[in-house]
């Protein structure tokens, strides 16, 4: 009788232990799916990730979360019995999203580990309307976002980075190139070989320490082509505003700094007969305690010429800036002169001074 009792107790203990160890096990057949390259016009694409419950307890998919709104997962809330298979459907919406994509979906279950990450990827070949919206500039099969690269403000002695994105619309790999850069700008192209339907980024570095004569508005040009041997090219503008670094000046140094004062903030040329040349002058006084250096005096228009009497103005002295406007070089339909003269100096309190130039053309 005692032996029977012990056997019964052992059976109950084993049964309880087996129940306590029962658990679901999630075995995913795949966790990554590539759609490859496909046309945007194809619309939504869907794949199914299958999971087998190799455990001895029902497997529950508790939640599924996508990394962005372009990816939509769905799944059944019904428990997956031991030995059965469940699935998670993942749909990607390519509308307005040309180029390469790599999206993540996190699946939480009652198995261990609780979270599994699923990945979908591919390349969307954009349709013409989408490409025109995202990459309106055409250089053969290479499409660019714009033709102006803006560096913004660059402090003298420092390097600023800017980017220009492109897209390969062809069915072949291209090797974009950029040439004609000034010595103070270098570029990196990634990737060097751009597969069909994928994006390329031109990363440009403006090293102002090498731009000795660049002050204020700095503009230069470079040429981009889809291949170094291609005759198809597009000129892009590289724009920056180079400022002197006054951040390290002490209060005592600022007290002894140069101070610029201008005889006028605007030059009115009055009425000018079309085709004639007009001249004007303004003076720059240095009321500071150190020499005033005119870094640059310029106008963006080619019909306006600017000449400084001297670039270094000692304390208590002045210099003249002469402005010449050749109306014969202005557009035929122009009726007004409306330009801006920019004077850049080493005055920390007023490093840049705009002088307006106006006038009326008469026949």
CSV table of C-alpha atoms in Angstrom, one decimal:
chain,number,residue,atom,x,y,z
A,1,UNK,CA,0.0,0.0,0.0
A,2,UNK,CA,2.8,2.3,0.8
A,3,UNK,CA,4.6,1.6,-2.5
A,4,UNK,CA,1.3,2.4,-4.4
A,5,UNK,CA,1.1,5.7,-2.6
A,6,UNK,CA,4.6,6.6,-3.5
A,7,UNK,CA,4.1,5.7,-7.2
A,8,UNK,CA,1.0,7.8,-7.4
A,9,UNK,CA,2.7,10.8,-5.8
A,10,UNK,CA,5.6,10.4,-8.3
A,11,UNK,CA,3.2,10.3,-11.2
A,12,UNK,CA,1.4,13.5,-10.0
A,13,UNK,CA,4.8,15.3,-9.6
A,14,UNK,CA,6.0,14.3,-13.1
A,15,UNK,CA,2.7,15.4,-14.5
A,16,UNK,CA,2.9,18.8,-12.8
A,17,UNK,CA,6.5,19.2,-13.9
A,18,UNK,CA,5.6,18.5,-17.5
A,19,UNK,CA,2.7,21.0,-17.4
A,20,UNK,CA,5.0,23.7,-15.9
A,21,UNK,CA,7.6,23.2,-18.7
A,22,UNK,CA,5.1,23.3,-21.6
A,23,UNK,CA,5.6,26.4,-23.7
A,24,UNK,CA,5.2,27.7,-27.2
A,25,UNK,CA,8.3,27.9,-29.5
A,26,UNK,CA,8.3,30.2,-32.6
A,27,UNK,CA,10.3,29.0,-35.5
A,28,UNK,CA,10.2,31.6,-38.4
A,29,UNK,CA,10.8,30.1,-41.8
A,30,UNK,CA,12.2,33.5,-43.0
A,31,UNK,CA,12.7,36.8,-41.3
A,32,UNK,CA,13.8,38.8,-44.4
A,33,UNK,CA,12.2,39.2,-47.8
A,34,UNK,CA,13.4,41.1,-50.8
A,35,UNK,CA,10.9,42.3,-53.4
A,36,UNK,CA,13.8,43.1,-55.8
A,37,UNK,CA,13.3,46.0,-58.2
A,38,UNK,CA,9.8,46.8,-59.3
A,39,UNK,CA,7.9,49.6,-60.9
A,40,UNK,CA,6.0,52.1,-58.7
A,41,UNK,CA,3.0,51.6,-61.0
A,42,UNK,CA,2.7,48.0,-59.7
A,43,UNK,CA,1.2,49.4,-56.6
A,44,UNK,CA,1.2,47.8,-53.2
A,45,UNK,CA,3.4,44.6,-52.8
A,46,UNK,CA,2.8,42.0,-50.1
A,47,UNK,CA,4.8,39.1,-48.6
A,48,UNK,CA,3.9,36.5,-46.0
A,49,UNK,CA,6.2,35.5,-43.1
A,50,UNK,CA,5.4,32.1,-41.8
A,51,UNK,CA,6.0,30.9,-38.2
A,52,UNK,CA,5.8,27.3,-37.0
A,53,UNK,CA,4.9,26.5,-33.4
A,54,UNK,CA,7.4,23.8,-32.5
A,55,UNK,CA,6.4,24.0,-28.8
A,56,UNK,CA,3.8,22.1,-26.8
A,57,UNK,CA,1.6,25.1,-25.9
A,58,UNK,CA,-0.5,27.4,-28.2
A,59,UNK,CA,1.5,30.3,-29.7
A,60,UNK,CA,-0.1,33.8,-29.6
A,61,UNK,CA,0.9,36.7,-31.7
A,62,UNK,CA,0.4,39.6,-29.4
A,63,UNK,CA,1.3,42.6,-31.5
A,64,UNK,CA,2.9,43.6,-34.8
A,65,UNK,CA,4.4,47.1,-35.3
A,66,UNK,CA,5.9,48.6,-38.5
A,67,UNK,CA,8.7,51.2,-38.6
A,68,UNK,CA,6.8,53.6,-40.8
A,69,UNK,CA,3.4,54.3,-42.3
A,70,UNK,CA,4.4,53.0,-45.7
A,71,UNK,CA,4.5,49.5,-44.3
A,72,UNK,CA,1.3,47.8,-43.2
A,73,UNK,CA,1.4,44.5,-41.3
A,74,UNK,CA,-1.6,42.2,-40.6
A,75,UNK,CA,-2.0,38.9,-38.7
A,76,UNK,CA,-4.5,36.5,-37.2
A,77,UNK,CA,-5.4,36.8,-33.5
A,78,UNK,CA,-6.2,33.1,-33.4
A,79,UNK,CA,-3.7,31.0,-31.3
A,80,UNK,CA,-1.4,28.8,-33.3
A,81,UNK,CA,-1.6,25.2,-32.0
A,82,UNK,CA,1.5,23.1,-31.5
A,83,UNK,CA,2.7,21.9,-34.8
A,84,UNK,CA,0.6,24.4,-36.8
A,85,UNK,CA,1.7,27.4,-38.8
A,86,UNK,CA,0.8,31.0,-38.5
A,87,UNK,CA,1.7,34.0,-40.7
A,88,UNK,CA,2.2,37.7,-40.7
A,89,UNK,CA,1.4,39.6,-43.9
A,90,UNK,CA,3.5,42.7,-44.6
A,91,UNK,CA,2.5,45.2,-47.4
A,92,UNK,CA,4.6,48.0,-48.7
A,93,UNK,CA,3.2,51.1,-50.4
A,94,UNK,CA,5.7,52.4,-53.0
A,95,UNK,CA,3.6,55.4,-54.1
A,96,UNK,CA,5.8,58.5,-54.2
A,97,UNK,CA,8.8,56.6,-52.8
A,98,UNK,CA,11.3,55.9,-55.6
A,99,UNK,CA,14.6,54.2,-54.8
A,100,UNK,CA,15.9,51.7,-52.3
A,101,UNK,CA,13.9,50.8,-49.1
A,102,UNK,CA,14.6,48.7,-46.0
A,103,UNK,CA,11.8,48.5,-43.5
A,104,UNK,CA,11.4,46.7,-40.2
A,105,UNK,CA,8.4,45.0,-38.5
A,106,UNK,CA,8.6,43.9,-34.9
A,107,UNK,CA,6.5,40.9,-33.9
A,108,UNK,CA,5.7,40.2,-30.2
A,109,UNK,CA,4.6,36.7,-29.2
A,110,UNK,CA,4.2,34.7,-26.0
A,111,UNK,CA,7.3,32.6,-26.9
A,112,UNK,CA,10.9,33.1,-25.8
A,113,UNK,CA,12.4,35.3,-27.2
A,114,UNK,CA,9.3,37.5,-27.2
A,115,UNK,CA,10.2,39.9,-30.0
A,116,UNK,CA,11.3,39.0,-33.5
A,117,UNK,CA,12.2,41.6,-36.2
A,118,UNK,CA,11.1,41.0,-39.8
A,119,UNK,CA,12.7,42.9,-42.7
A,120,UNK,CA,11.4,43.8,-46.1
A,121,UNK,CA,13.5,45.5,-48.7
A,122,UNK,CA,13.6,46.3,-52.4
A,123,UNK,CA,14.0,49.0,-55.0
A,124,UNK,CA,11.1,51.1,-56.4
A,125,UNK,CA,11.5,52.2,-60.0
A,126,UNK,CA,9.7,55.5,-59.8
A,127,UNK,CA,7.1,56.6,-62.4
A,128,UNK,CA,7.7,59.8,-64.4
A,129,UNK,CA,5.3,61.9,-62.4
A,130,UNK,CA,7.0,60.9,-59.1
A,131,UNK,CA,10.4,61.5,-60.5
A,132,UNK,CA,9.5,64.9,-61.8
A,133,UNK,CA,8.3,65.8,-58.3
A,134,UNK,CA,11.3,64.4,-56.4
A,135,UNK,CA,14.0,64.8,-59.0
A,136,UNK,CA,13.0,67.5,-61.5
A,137,UNK,CA,16.5,68.1,-63.0
A,138,UNK,CA,17.4,65.7,-65.9
A,139,UNK,CA,21.0,64.8,-66.9
A,140,UNK,CA,20.2,61.9,-69.2
A,141,UNK,CA,19.1,59.0,-67.0
A,142,UNK,CA,20.5,60.7,-63.9
A,143,UNK,CA,17.9,62.8,-62.1
A,144,UNK,CA,18.8,65.5,-59.6
A,145,UNK,CA,16.8,67.2,-56.9
A,146,UNK,CA,18.0,70.6,-57.9
A,147,UNK,CA,20.9,72.6,-59.4
A,148,UNK,CA,21.8,74.7,-56.4
A,149,UNK,CA,23.8,73.4,-53.4
A,150,UNK,CA,23.4,75.6,-50.4
A,151,UNK,CA,26.1,75.5,-47.7
A,152,UNK,CA,24.5,78.3,-45.7
A,153,UNK,CA,26.8,80.3,-43.4
A,154,UNK,CA,30.4,79.1,-43.1
A,155,UNK,CA,32.7,80.5,-40.5
A,156,UNK,CA,36.2,81.3,-41.9
A,157,UNK,CA,38.6,78.5,-41.0
A,158,UNK,CA,35.9,75.8,-40.7
A,159,UNK,CA,34.4,73.2,-43.1
A,160,UNK,CA,30.7,73.0,-43.9
A,161,UNK,CA,29.0,70.0,-45.6
A,162,UNK,CA,26.1,70.0,-48.0
A,163,UNK,CA,24.3,67.3,-50.0
A,164,UNK,CA,22.8,66.8,-53.5
A,165,UNK,CA,20.7,63.7,-54.1
A,166,UNK,CA,20.2,62.0,-57.4
A,167,UNK,CA,18.4,59.0,-58.9
A,168,UNK,CA,19.2,56.4,-61.6
A,169,UNK,CA,16.2,56.1,-63.9
A,170,UNK,CA,17.9,53.8,-66.4
A,171,UNK,CA,17.9,50.0,-66.6
A,172,UNK,CA,21.7,49.9,-66.3
A,173,UNK,CA,24.2,50.8,-63.6
A,174,UNK,CA,25.6,54.4,-63.9
A,175,UNK,CA,28.7,56.0,-62.5
A,176,UNK,CA,28.0,59.7,-61.8
A,177,UNK,CA,30.8,62.2,-61.8
A,178,UNK,CA,31.4,65.8,-60.7
A,179,UNK,CA,34.0,68.1,-62.2
A,180,UNK,CA,35.1,71.7,-62.2
A,181,UNK,CA,35.1,72.2,-58.4
A,182,UNK,CA,37.0,75.1,-57.0
A,183,UNK,CA,40.1,74.1,-54.9
A,184,UNK,CA,38.2,74.8,-51.6
A,185,UNK,CA,35.4,72.3,-52.3
A,186,UNK,CA,35.8,68.6,-52.6
A,187,UNK,CA,33.1,66.0,-53.3
A,188,UNK,CA,32.3,62.4,-52.4
A,189,UNK,CA,29.9,60.3,-54.4
A,190,UNK,CA,28.1,57.3,-52.8
A,191,UNK,CA,27.6,54.8,-54.2
A,192,UNK,CA,30.1,55.1,-57.0
A,193,UNK,CA,28.2,52.6,-59.0
A,194,UNK,CA,24.5,53.3,-58.9
A,195,UNK,CA,22.2,50.3,-59.8
A,196,UNK,CA,18.9,50.8,-61.7
A,197,UNK,CA,16.3,52.6,-59.6
A,198,UNK,CA,18.6,53.5,-56.8
A,199,UNK,CA,19.7,56.8,-55.3
A,200,UNK,CA,23.1,58.5,-55.2
A,201,UNK,CA,24.3,61.3,-52.9
A,202,UNK,CA,26.9,63.9,-53.7
A,203,UNK,CA,28.4,65.0,-50.4
A,204,UNK,CA,30.3,68.3,-50.8
A,205,UNK,CA,32.7,69.8,-48.3
A,206,UNK,CA,33.4,73.6,-48.3
A,207,UNK,CA,36.8,74.1,-46.6
A,208,UNK,CA,36.8,77.9,-46.0
A,209,UNK,CA,40.5,77.7,-44.8
A,210,UNK,CA,41.4,77.1,-48.4
A,211,UNK,CA,39.0,79.9,-49.7
A,212,UNK,CA,41.4,82.7,-49.1
A,213,UNK,CA,39.6,85.3,-51.2
A,214,UNK,CA,36.1,84.2,-50.4
A,215,UNK,CA,34.1,86.6,-48.1
A,216,UNK,CA,30.4,87.1,-47.8
A,217,UNK,CA,28.4,85.5,-50.6
A,218,UNK,CA,30.5,82.9,-52.4
A,219,UNK,CA,29.2,81.3,-55.6
A,220,UNK,CA,31.0,78.8,-57.8
A,221,UNK,CA,29.9,76.2,-60.4
A,222,UNK,CA,30.6,72.5,-61.0
A,223,UNK,CA,29.5,70.1,-63.7
A,224,UNK,CA,27.7,66.8,-63.0
A,225,UNK,CA,27.3,64.0,-65.6
A,226,UNK,CA,25.8,60.4,-65.3
A,227,UNK,CA,29.1,59.0,-66.4
A,228,UNK,CA,32.7,60.4,-66.8
A,229,UNK,CA,32.6,59.6,-70.5
A,230,UNK,CA,29.1,61.0,-71.1
A,231,UNK,CA,28.5,64.1,-73.2
A,232,UNK,CA,25.4,64.9,-71.1
A,233,UNK,CA,26.2,67.4,-68.4
A,234,UNK,CA,24.4,69.7,-66.0
A,235,UNK,CA,26.0,72.8,-64.3
A,236,UNK,CA,25.2,73.2,-60.6
A,237,UNK,CA,25.8,76.3,-58.4
A,238,UNK,CA,27.6,76.0,-55.1
A,239,UNK,CA,26.5,78.8,-52.7
A,240,UNK,CA,27.9,79.8,-49.3
A,241,UNK,CA,28.1,82.8,-47.1
A,242,UNK,CA,31.6,83.1,-45.6
A,243,UNK,CA,31.9,85.0,-42.3
A,244,UNK,CA,34.9,86.0,-40.3
A,245,UNK,CA,35.3,84.2,-36.9
A,246,UNK,CA,35.1,86.9,-34.2
A,247,UNK,CA,34.0,84.4,-31.5
A,248,UNK,CA,37.5,84.3,-29.8
A,249,UNK,CA,37.9,88.0,-29.4
A,250,UNK,CA,38.2,89.2,-25.8
A,251,UNK,CA,36.4,92.3,-24.6
A,252,UNK,CA,39.7,94.2,-24.7
A,253,UNK,CA,40.3,93.2,-28.3
A,254,UNK,CA,36.8,94.2,-29.3
A,255,UNK,CA,37.4,97.6,-27.6
A,256,UNK,CA,40.5,98.1,-29.8
A,257,UNK,CA,38.8,96.7,-33.0
A,258,UNK,CA,38.2,98.8,-36.2
A,259,UNK,CA,34.8,100.4,-36.6
A,260,UNK,CA,33.4,101.1,-40.1
A,261,UNK,CA,31.1,104.0,-40.9
A,262,UNK,CA,29.7,104.6,-44.4
A,263,UNK,CA,28.7,107.9,-46.0
A,264,UNK,CA,25.4,106.5,-47.1
A,265,UNK,CA,23.3,103.3,-47.0
A,266,UNK,CA,22.0,103.8,-50.5
A,267,UNK,CA,23.2,105.3,-53.8
A,268,UNK,CA,20.6,107.0,-56.0
A,269,UNK,CA,21.8,107.3,-59.5
A,270,UNK,CA,18.7,109.3,-60.5
A,271,UNK,CA,17.6,109.1,-64.2
A,272,UNK,CA,20.0,107.4,-66.5
A,273,UNK,CA,19.7,107.3,-70.3
A,274,UNK,CA,19.6,103.7,-71.5
A,275,UNK,CA,23.0,102.6,-72.8
A,276,UNK,CA,25.0,105.1,-70.8
A,277,UNK,CA,27.4,104.5,-68.0
A,278,UNK,CA,26.7,106.0,-64.5
A,279,UNK,CA,29.3,106.6,-61.7
A,280,UNK,CA,28.9,107.1,-58.0
A,281,UNK,CA,31.2,107.1,-54.9
A,282,UNK,CA,30.8,106.5,-51.2
A,283,UNK,CA,33.4,106.8,-48.4
A,284,UNK,CA,34.3,104.4,-45.6
A,285,UNK,CA,35.7,105.9,-42.4
A,286,UNK,CA,37.5,103.9,-39.7
A,287,UNK,CA,36.6,105.3,-36.3
A,288,UNK,CA,38.2,102.3,-34.5
A,289,UNK,CA,41.6,101.8,-32.9
A,290,UNK,CA,42.9,99.2,-35.4
A,291,UNK,CA,43.3,99.1,-39.2
A,292,UNK,CA,40.0,98.4,-41.0
A,293,UNK,CA,40.4,95.8,-43.8
A,294,UNK,CA,37.9,95.8,-46.7
A,295,UNK,CA,37.7,92.1,-47.3
A,296,UNK,CA,35.5,92.4,-50.3
A,297,UNK,CA,33.2,94.9,-52.0
A,298,UNK,CA,31.0,93.5,-54.8
A,299,UNK,CA,27.7,93.3,-56.6
A,300,UNK,CA,26.2,90.1,-58.0
A,301,UNK,CA,25.2,91.8,-61.3
A,302,UNK,CA,27.8,91.8,-64.1
A,303,UNK,CA,26.7,95.3,-65.2
A,304,UNK,CA,27.9,96.8,-61.9
A,305,UNK,CA,31.6,97.2,-61.3
A,306,UNK,CA,33.1,98.1,-57.8
A,307,UNK,CA,36.5,99.4,-57.1
A,308,UNK,CA,38.1,100.2,-53.7
A,309,UNK,CA,40.6,103.1,-53.4
A,310,UNK,CA,42.5,101.0,-50.8
A,311,UNK,CA,41.8,97.9,-48.8
A,312,UNK,CA,43.5,98.9,-45.6
A,313,UNK,CA,42.2,101.9,-43.7
A,314,UNK,CA,44.1,103.1,-40.7
A,315,UNK,CA,42.4,104.5,-37.6
A,316,UNK,CA,41.0,108.0,-38.3
A,317,UNK,CA,41.4,107.6,-42.1
A,318,UNK,CA,38.9,106.9,-44.9
A,319,UNK,CA,38.8,105.3,-48.3
A,320,UNK,CA,36.6,105.7,-51.4
A,321,UNK,CA,34.6,103.0,-53.1
A,322,UNK,CA,33.7,103.7,-56.7
A,323,UNK,CA,30.6,102.2,-58.3
A,324,UNK,CA,30.2,102.0,-62.1
A,325,UNK,CA,26.9,101.0,-63.7
A,326,UNK,CA,26.9,100.1,-67.4
A,327,UNK,CA,23.2,100.2,-68.4
A,328,UNK,CA,24.2,98.9,-71.9
A,329,UNK,CA,24.8,95.5,-70.3
A,330,UNK,CA,21.4,95.4,-68.6
A,331,UNK,CA,18.4,93.4,-70.0
A,332,UNK,CA,16.6,95.2,-72.8
A,333,UNK,CA,13.3,95.3,-70.9
A,334,UNK,CA,14.9,96.6,-67.7
A,335,UNK,CA,13.4,99.9,-66.5
A,336,UNK,CA,15.1,100.3,-63.1
A,337,UNK,CA,18.5,99.8,-61.6
A,338,UNK,CA,18.0,97.9,-58.3
A,339,UNK,CA,21.2,96.3,-57.1
A,340,UNK,CA,22.9,95.7,-53.7
A,341,UNK,CA,26.5,96.5,-53.0
A,342,UNK,CA,28.0,94.3,-50.3
A,343,UNK,CA,31.0,95.5,-48.3
A,344,UNK,CA,32.7,92.9,-46.1
A,345,UNK,CA,35.2,94.2,-43.4
A,346,UNK,CA,37.0,93.0,-40.3
A,347,UNK,CA,34.8,95.2,-38.1
A,348,UNK,CA,33.4,92.7,-35.6
A,349,UNK,CA,30.4,94.8,-34.7
A,350,UNK,CA,29.4,95.4,-38.4
A,351,UNK,CA,31.2,92.8,-40.6
A,352,UNK,CA,28.8,93.1,-43.5
A,353,UNK,CA,27.1,96.3,-44.8
A,354,UNK,CA,24.6,96.3,-47.7
A,355,UNK,CA,24.4,99.4,-49.8
A,356,UNK,CA,21.4,99.8,-52.1
A,357,UNK,CA,22.0,101.1,-55.7
A,358,UNK,CA,18.9,102.4,-57.5
A,359,UNK,CA,18.2,104.4,-60.6
A,360,UNK,CA,15.7,104.9,-63.4
A,361,UNK,CA,16.4,104.2,-67.0
A,362,UNK,CA,15.1,106.6,-69.7
A,363,UNK,CA,15.1,106.3,-73.5
